[in-house]
Every structure is written in C-alpha cells, then in structure tokens.
mmCIF file of C-alpha atoms and ligand atoms in Angstrom:
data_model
loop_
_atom_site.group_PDB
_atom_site.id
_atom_site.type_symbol
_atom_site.label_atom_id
_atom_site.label_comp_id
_atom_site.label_asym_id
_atom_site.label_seq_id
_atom_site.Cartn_x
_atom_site.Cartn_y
_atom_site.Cartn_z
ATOM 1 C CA UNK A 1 0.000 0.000 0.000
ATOM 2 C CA UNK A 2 1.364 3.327 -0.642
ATOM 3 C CA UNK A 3 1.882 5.619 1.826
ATOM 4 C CA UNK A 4 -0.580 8.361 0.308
ATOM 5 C CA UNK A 5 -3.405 5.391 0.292
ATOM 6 C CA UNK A 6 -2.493 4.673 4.036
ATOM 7 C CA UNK A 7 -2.641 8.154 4.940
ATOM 8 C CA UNK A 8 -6.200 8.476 2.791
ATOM 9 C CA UNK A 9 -7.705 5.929 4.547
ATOM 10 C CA UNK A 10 -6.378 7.135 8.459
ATOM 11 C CA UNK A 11 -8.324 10.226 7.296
ATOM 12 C CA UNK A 12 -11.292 8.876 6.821
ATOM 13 C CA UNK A 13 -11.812 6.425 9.852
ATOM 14 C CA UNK A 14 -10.941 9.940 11.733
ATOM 15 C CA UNK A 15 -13.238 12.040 9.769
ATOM 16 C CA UNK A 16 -15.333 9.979 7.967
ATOM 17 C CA UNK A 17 -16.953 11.719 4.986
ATOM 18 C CA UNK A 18 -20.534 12.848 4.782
ATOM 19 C CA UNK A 19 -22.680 12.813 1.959
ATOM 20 C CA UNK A 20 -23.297 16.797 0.678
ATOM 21 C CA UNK A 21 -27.111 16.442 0.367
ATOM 22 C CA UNK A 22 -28.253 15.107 3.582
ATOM 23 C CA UNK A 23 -24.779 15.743 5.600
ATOM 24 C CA UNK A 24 -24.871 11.752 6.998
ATOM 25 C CA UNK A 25 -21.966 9.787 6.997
ATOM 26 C CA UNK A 26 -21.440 8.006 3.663
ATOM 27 C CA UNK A 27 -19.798 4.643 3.402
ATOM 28 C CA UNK A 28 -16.697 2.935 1.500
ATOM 29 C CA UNK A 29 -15.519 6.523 1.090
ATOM 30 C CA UNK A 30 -18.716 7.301 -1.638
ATOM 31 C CA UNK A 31 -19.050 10.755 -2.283
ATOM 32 C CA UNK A 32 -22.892 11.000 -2.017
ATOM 33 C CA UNK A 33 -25.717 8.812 -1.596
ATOM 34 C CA UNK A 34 -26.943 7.443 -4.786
ATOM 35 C CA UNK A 35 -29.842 7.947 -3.245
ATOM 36 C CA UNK A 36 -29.366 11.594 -2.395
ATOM 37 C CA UNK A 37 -28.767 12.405 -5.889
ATOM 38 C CA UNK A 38 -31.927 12.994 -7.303
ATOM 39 C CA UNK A 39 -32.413 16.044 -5.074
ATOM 40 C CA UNK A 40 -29.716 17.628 -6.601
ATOM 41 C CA UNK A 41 -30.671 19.857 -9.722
ATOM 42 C CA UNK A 42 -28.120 20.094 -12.588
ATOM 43 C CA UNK A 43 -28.587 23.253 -14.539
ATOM 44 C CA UNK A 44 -29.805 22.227 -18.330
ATOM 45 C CA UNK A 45 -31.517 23.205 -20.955
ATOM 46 C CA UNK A 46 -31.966 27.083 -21.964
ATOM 47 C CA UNK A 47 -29.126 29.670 -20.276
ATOM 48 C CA UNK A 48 -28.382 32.927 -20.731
ATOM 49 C CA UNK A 49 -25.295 33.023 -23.335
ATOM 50 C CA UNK A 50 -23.519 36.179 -20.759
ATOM 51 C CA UNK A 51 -24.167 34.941 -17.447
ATOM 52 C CA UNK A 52 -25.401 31.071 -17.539
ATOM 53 C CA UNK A 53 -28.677 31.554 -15.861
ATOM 54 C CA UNK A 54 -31.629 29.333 -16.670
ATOM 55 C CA UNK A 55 -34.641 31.412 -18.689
ATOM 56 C CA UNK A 56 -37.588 30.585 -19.114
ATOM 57 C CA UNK A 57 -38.199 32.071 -22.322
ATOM 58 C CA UNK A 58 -36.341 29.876 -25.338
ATOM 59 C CA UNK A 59 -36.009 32.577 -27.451
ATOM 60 C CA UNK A 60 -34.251 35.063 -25.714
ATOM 61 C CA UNK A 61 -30.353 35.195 -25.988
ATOM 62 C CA UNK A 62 -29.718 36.987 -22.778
ATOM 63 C CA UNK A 63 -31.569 37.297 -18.886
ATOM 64 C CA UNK A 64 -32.961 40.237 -18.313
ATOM 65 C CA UNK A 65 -30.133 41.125 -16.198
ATOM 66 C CA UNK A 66 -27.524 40.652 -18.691
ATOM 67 C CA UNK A 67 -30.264 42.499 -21.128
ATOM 68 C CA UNK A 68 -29.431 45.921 -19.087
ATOM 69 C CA UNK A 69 -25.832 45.517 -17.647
ATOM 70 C CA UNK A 70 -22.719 45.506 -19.184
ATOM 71 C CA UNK A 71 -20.403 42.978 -17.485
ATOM 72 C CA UNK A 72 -16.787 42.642 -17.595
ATOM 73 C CA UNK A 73 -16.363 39.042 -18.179
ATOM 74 C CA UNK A 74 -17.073 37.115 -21.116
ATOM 75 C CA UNK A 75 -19.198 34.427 -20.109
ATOM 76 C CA UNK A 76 -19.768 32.212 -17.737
ATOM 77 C CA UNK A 77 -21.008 28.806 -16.088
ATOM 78 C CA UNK A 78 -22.511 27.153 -13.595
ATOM 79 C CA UNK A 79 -23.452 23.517 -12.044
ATOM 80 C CA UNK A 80 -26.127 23.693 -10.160
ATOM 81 C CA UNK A 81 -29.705 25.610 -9.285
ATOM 82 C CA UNK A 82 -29.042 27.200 -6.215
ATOM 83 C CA UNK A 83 -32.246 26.355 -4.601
ATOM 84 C CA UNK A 84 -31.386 22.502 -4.843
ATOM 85 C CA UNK A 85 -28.231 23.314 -3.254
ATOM 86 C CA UNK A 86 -28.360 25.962 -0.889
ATOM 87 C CA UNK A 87 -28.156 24.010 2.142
ATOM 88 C CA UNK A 88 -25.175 22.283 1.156
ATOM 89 C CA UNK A 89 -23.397 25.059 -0.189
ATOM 90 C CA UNK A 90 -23.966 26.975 3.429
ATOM 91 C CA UNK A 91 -22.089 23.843 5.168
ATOM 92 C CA UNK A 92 -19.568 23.944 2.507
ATOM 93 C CA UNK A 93 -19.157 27.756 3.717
ATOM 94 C CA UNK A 94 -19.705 28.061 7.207
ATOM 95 C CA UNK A 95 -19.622 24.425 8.630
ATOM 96 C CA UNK A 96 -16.087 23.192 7.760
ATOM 97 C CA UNK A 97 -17.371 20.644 5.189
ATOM 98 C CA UNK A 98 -14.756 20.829 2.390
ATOM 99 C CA UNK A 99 -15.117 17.607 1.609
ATOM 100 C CA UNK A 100 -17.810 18.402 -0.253
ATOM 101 C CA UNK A 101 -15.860 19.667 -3.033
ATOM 102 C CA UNK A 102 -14.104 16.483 -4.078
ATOM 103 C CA UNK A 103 -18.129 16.231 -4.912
ATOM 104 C CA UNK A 104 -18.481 19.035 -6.703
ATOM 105 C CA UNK A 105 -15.609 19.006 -8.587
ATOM 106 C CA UNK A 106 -16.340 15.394 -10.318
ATOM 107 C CA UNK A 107 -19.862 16.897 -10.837
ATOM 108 C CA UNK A 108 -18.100 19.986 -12.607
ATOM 109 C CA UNK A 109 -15.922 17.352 -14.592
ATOM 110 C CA UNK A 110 -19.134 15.625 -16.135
ATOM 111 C CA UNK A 111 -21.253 18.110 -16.276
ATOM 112 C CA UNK A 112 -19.046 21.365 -17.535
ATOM 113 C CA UNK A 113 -15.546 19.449 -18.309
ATOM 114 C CA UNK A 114 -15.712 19.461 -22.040
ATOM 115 C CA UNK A 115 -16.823 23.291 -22.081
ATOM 116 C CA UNK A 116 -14.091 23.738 -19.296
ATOM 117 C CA UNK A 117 -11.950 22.308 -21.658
ATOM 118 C CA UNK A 118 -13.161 24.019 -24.850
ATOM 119 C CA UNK A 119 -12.407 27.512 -23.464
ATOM 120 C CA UNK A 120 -8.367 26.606 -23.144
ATOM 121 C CA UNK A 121 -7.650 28.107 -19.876
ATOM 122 C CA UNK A 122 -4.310 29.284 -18.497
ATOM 123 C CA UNK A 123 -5.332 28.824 -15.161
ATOM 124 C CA UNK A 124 -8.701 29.028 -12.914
ATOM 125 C CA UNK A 125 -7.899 31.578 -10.525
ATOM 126 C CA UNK A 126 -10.654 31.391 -6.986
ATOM 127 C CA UNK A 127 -12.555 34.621 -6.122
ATOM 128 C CA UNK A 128 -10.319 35.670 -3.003
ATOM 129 C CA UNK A 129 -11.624 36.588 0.463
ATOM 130 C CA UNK A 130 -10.188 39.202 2.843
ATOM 131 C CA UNK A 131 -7.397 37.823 4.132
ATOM 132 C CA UNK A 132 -8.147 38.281 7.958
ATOM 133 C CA UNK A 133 -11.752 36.763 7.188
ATOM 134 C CA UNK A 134 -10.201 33.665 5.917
ATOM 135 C CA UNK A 135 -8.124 33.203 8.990
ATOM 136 C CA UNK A 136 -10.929 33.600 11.419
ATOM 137 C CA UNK A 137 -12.934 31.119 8.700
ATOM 138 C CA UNK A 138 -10.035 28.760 8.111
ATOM 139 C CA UNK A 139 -10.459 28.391 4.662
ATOM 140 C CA UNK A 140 -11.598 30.369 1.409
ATOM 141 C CA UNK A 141 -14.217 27.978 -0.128
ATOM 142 C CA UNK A 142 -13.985 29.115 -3.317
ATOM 143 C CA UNK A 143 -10.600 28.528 -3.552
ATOM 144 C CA UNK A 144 -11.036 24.860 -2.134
ATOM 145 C CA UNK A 145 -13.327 24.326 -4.686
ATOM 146 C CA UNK A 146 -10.942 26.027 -7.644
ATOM 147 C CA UNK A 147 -7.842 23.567 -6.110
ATOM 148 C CA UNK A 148 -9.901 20.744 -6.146
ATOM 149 C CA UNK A 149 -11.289 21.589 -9.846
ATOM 150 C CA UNK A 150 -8.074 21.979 -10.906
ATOM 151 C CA UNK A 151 -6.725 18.774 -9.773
ATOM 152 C CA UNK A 152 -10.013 16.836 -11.247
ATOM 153 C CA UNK A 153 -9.414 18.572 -14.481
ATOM 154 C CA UNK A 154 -5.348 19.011 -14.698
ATOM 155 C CA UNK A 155 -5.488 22.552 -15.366
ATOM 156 C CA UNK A 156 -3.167 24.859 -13.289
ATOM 157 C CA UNK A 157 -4.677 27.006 -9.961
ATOM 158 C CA UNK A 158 -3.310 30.092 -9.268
ATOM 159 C CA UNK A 159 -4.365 31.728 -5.585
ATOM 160 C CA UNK A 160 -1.367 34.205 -5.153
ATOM 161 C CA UNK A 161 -2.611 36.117 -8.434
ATOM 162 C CA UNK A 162 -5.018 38.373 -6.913
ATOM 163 C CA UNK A 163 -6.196 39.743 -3.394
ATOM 164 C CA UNK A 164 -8.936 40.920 -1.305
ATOM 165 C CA UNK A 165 -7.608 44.480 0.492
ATOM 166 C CA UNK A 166 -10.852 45.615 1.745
ATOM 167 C CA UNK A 167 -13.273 43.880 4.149
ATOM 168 C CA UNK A 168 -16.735 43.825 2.082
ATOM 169 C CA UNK A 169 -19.825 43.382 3.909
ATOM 170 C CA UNK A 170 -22.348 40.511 2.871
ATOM 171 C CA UNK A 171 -23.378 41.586 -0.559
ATOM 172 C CA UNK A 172 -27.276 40.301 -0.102
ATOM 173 C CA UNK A 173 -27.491 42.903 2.612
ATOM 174 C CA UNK A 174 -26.820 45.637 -0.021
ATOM 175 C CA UNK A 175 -28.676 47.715 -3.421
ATOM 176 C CA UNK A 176 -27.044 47.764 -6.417
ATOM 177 C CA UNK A 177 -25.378 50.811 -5.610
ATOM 178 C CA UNK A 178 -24.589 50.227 -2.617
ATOM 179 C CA UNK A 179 -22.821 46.905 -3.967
ATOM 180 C CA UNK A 180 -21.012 48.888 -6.756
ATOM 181 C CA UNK A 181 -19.914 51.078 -3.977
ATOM 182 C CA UNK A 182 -18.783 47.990 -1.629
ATOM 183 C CA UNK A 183 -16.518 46.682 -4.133
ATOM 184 C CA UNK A 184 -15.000 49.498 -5.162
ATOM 185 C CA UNK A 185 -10.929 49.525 -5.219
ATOM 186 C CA UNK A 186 -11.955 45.840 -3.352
ATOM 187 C CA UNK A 187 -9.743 43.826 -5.415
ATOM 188 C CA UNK A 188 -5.334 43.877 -6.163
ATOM 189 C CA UNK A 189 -3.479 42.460 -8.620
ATOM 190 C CA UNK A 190 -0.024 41.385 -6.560
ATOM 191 C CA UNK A 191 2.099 41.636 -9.661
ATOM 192 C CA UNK A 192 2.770 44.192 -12.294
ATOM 193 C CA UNK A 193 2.159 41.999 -15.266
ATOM 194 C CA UNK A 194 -0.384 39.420 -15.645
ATOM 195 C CA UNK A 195 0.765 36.589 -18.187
ATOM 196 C CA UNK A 196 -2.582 34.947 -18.651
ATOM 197 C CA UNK A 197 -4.626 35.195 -22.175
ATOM 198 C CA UNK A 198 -7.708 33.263 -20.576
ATOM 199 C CA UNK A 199 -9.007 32.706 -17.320
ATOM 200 C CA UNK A 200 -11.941 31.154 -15.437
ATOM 201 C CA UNK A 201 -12.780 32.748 -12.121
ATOM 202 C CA UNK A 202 -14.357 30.542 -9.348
ATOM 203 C CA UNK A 203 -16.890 31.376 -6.801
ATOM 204 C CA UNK A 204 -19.412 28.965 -5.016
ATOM 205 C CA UNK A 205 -22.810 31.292 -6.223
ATOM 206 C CA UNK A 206 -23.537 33.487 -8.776
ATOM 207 C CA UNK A 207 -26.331 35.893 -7.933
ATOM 208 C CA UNK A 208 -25.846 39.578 -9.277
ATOM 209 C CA UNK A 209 -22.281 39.015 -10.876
ATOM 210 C CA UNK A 210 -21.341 42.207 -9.250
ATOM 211 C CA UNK A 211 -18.213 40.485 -7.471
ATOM 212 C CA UNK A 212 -17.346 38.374 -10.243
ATOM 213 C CA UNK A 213 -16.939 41.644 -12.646
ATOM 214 C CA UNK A 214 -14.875 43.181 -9.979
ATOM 215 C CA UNK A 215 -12.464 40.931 -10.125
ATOM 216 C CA UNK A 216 -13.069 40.541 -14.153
ATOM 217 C CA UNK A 217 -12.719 44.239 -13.969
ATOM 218 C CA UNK A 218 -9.029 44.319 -12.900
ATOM 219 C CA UNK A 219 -7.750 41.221 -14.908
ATOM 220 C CA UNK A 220 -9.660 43.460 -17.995
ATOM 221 C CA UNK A 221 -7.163 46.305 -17.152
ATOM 222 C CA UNK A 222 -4.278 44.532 -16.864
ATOM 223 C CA UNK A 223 -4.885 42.840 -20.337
ATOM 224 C CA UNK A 224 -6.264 39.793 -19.911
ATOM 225 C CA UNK A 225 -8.413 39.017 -23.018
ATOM 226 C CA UNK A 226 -10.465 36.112 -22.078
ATOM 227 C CA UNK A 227 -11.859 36.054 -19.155
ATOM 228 C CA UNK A 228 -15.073 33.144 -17.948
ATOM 229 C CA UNK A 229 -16.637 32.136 -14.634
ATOM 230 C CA UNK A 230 -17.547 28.822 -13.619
ATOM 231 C CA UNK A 231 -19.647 28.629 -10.091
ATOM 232 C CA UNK A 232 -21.216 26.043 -8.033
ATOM 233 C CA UNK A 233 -24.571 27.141 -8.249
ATOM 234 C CA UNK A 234 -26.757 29.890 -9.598
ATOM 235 C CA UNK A 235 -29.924 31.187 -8.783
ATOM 236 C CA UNK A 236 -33.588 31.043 -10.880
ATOM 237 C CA UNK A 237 -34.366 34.410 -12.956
ATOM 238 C CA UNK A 238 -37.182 36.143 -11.482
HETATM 239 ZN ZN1 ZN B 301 -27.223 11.719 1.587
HETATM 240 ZN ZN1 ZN B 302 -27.581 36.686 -17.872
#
C-alpha cells in the first residue's frame, strides 16, 4: 500500500466523509448517496449566453439582467440551481465541510468538463476573500473548490494572483449601488504583469455578478483578453 493510500484511509476512519445532500456519513468513502442524488438539480436546458442563468423564455439570448448591464467578463457557467443546493453550499461555507468539493468538482468534470476544456484556460484563478476573514474562517471555499477543480481537471490554480484588500460586507445585505460602492478599489493584482490570455474565475454562487466583474474588472485592465466564470450554483431568474 502506498503511503498516500495509508494516509487516505487514516483520514477517513478519523473524519469519515458525509454525503453533501443530507450531511450523513457516507460509506466505503462514496461521495454522495446514490440515493441523495436525485435532489440535486443540474442546470440544463436554456441559459443565458452572458451569465449562464436558466430562462424561461427559449427565445431570448440573454436574462434580463444581462439584457441591461454591461459585465466585464465574457461568459460564464454554472453547475447547479441554487435552490437545490443551498443548504449544502452553506455547510460547505460556514460548517467546515470541504469535503464536499471532491463532490463538486467530479460533478463539474461531467457536467461542464468538455466546455471547461473548450475555453483553453491558463489557469482558474478562486474569487479571493479578505485575508483576515479567511483566517478567522479557516479556509476560502472558493478557492477549495478552484484547487480541487483543478486537480479533477489538470489545469493549473493560481491563488497568489489576486487579493482581497478591503473587508466587504455581505453583498445580499446591499442595493445595487450600494454593492457597486462595496466593491469598489476591493480587489489587487499582486504583480505588475499578468501573463494569462484566458481565465476562469471561481466562486461557489452566482447571484448579481457584481463580485465576479470586480475581479473581471481588474484582470480586464491589466490585459487579460479572455476572461469566464464557472460557479457552483446559480440562482432562478425572477
Ligand atoms: Zn445523503
Ligand atoms: Zn444573464
């Protein structure tokens, strides 16, 4: 046995994993329970060509959102509607369950792999959190879940790219100026030249897009021509 597999498996008779739909212990190291599955809802069928959200009308090209705002990235993606989700996403935030994302990565590899793929990133590159939150949090999800993609998907994860230098306050507690405002001057490049034609940001949900242009918004500047999103989840247009 190798010493990784020996290690692997002392990890999980300490903390055995637990299935991301229901949160019970899962056996023989599963990911989920088959079971479980079905209450998981992939995102299919008609999406907004700018931002990836469902629509309910077939015809239309964009969400009404993406109808009126200009965004700074080019497009993006996502796995999953939030509301089929949401509960698991919160424990992948708040309750120390990154175990989750070995899940959601092999979901992102079946689901969005081949577009992935198709788009010939340089590197995926998480959606950073203030650095003093993530201490106090122990972990930036989004950048578990970008470390795990890239390992599922063999494409390069850079984390040291970009930075968080001012504490933003919970976005859903803001209007869209107020949001604009929040965000402003929120995000640093750490180097003077950015290498990278093409990029996919990662976040865990997509809701207005406002944080995922202002990061978009400073790659733009420093001449990054491509630049996608892939999240976990993404909310119904209302
Ligand atoms: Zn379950
Ligand atoms: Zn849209």
């Amino acid at each position: 046995m190798q010493i990784e597999q020996i290690k692997e498996m002392a990890v999980s008779l300490l903390y055995p994993r637990r299935c991301p739909v229901c949160d019970r212990i899962t056996t023989g190291g599963a990911l989920i329970h088959e079971g479980c599955r079905k209450n998981i809802k992939i995102v299919r069928g008609s999406t907004c060509l700018k931002c990836g959200k469902p629509i309910k009308n077939e015809e239309a090209q964009y969400c009404s959102d993406c109808e009126k705002t200009r965004h700074y990235f080019d497009r993006g993606y996502s796995l999953f509607k939030y509301r089929s989700v949401s509960g698991s996403i919160y424990r992948f935030k708040y309750s120390g369950r990154q175990e989750y994302a070995a899940f959601y990565a092999e979901e992102m590899r079946r689901h969005l792999g081949d577009v992935i793929k198709r788009l010939g990133p340089d590197a995926l590159i998480p959606v950073p959190m203030y650095r003093r939150k993530e201490r106090i949090r122990g972990y930036n999800q989004a950048a578990v879940l970008a470390e795990t993609m890239g390992k599922e998907l063999g494409i390069p994860v850079d984390m040291q790219i970009i930075e968080r230098c001012k504490n933003t306050v919970p976005m859903k507690i803001l209007d869209e100026k107020g949001r604009k405002a929040n965000l402003k001057k929120a995000f640093n490049i750490a180097q003077n030249e950015v290498k990278y034609n093409c990029i996919i940001l990662i976040d865990d949900i997509y809701t207005t897009g406002a944080t995922l242009d202002a990061v978009a918004k400073v790659f733009r500047d420093k001449g990054v021509k491509r630049i996608y999103f892939v999240t976990l989840a993404i909310g119904q247009v209302v």
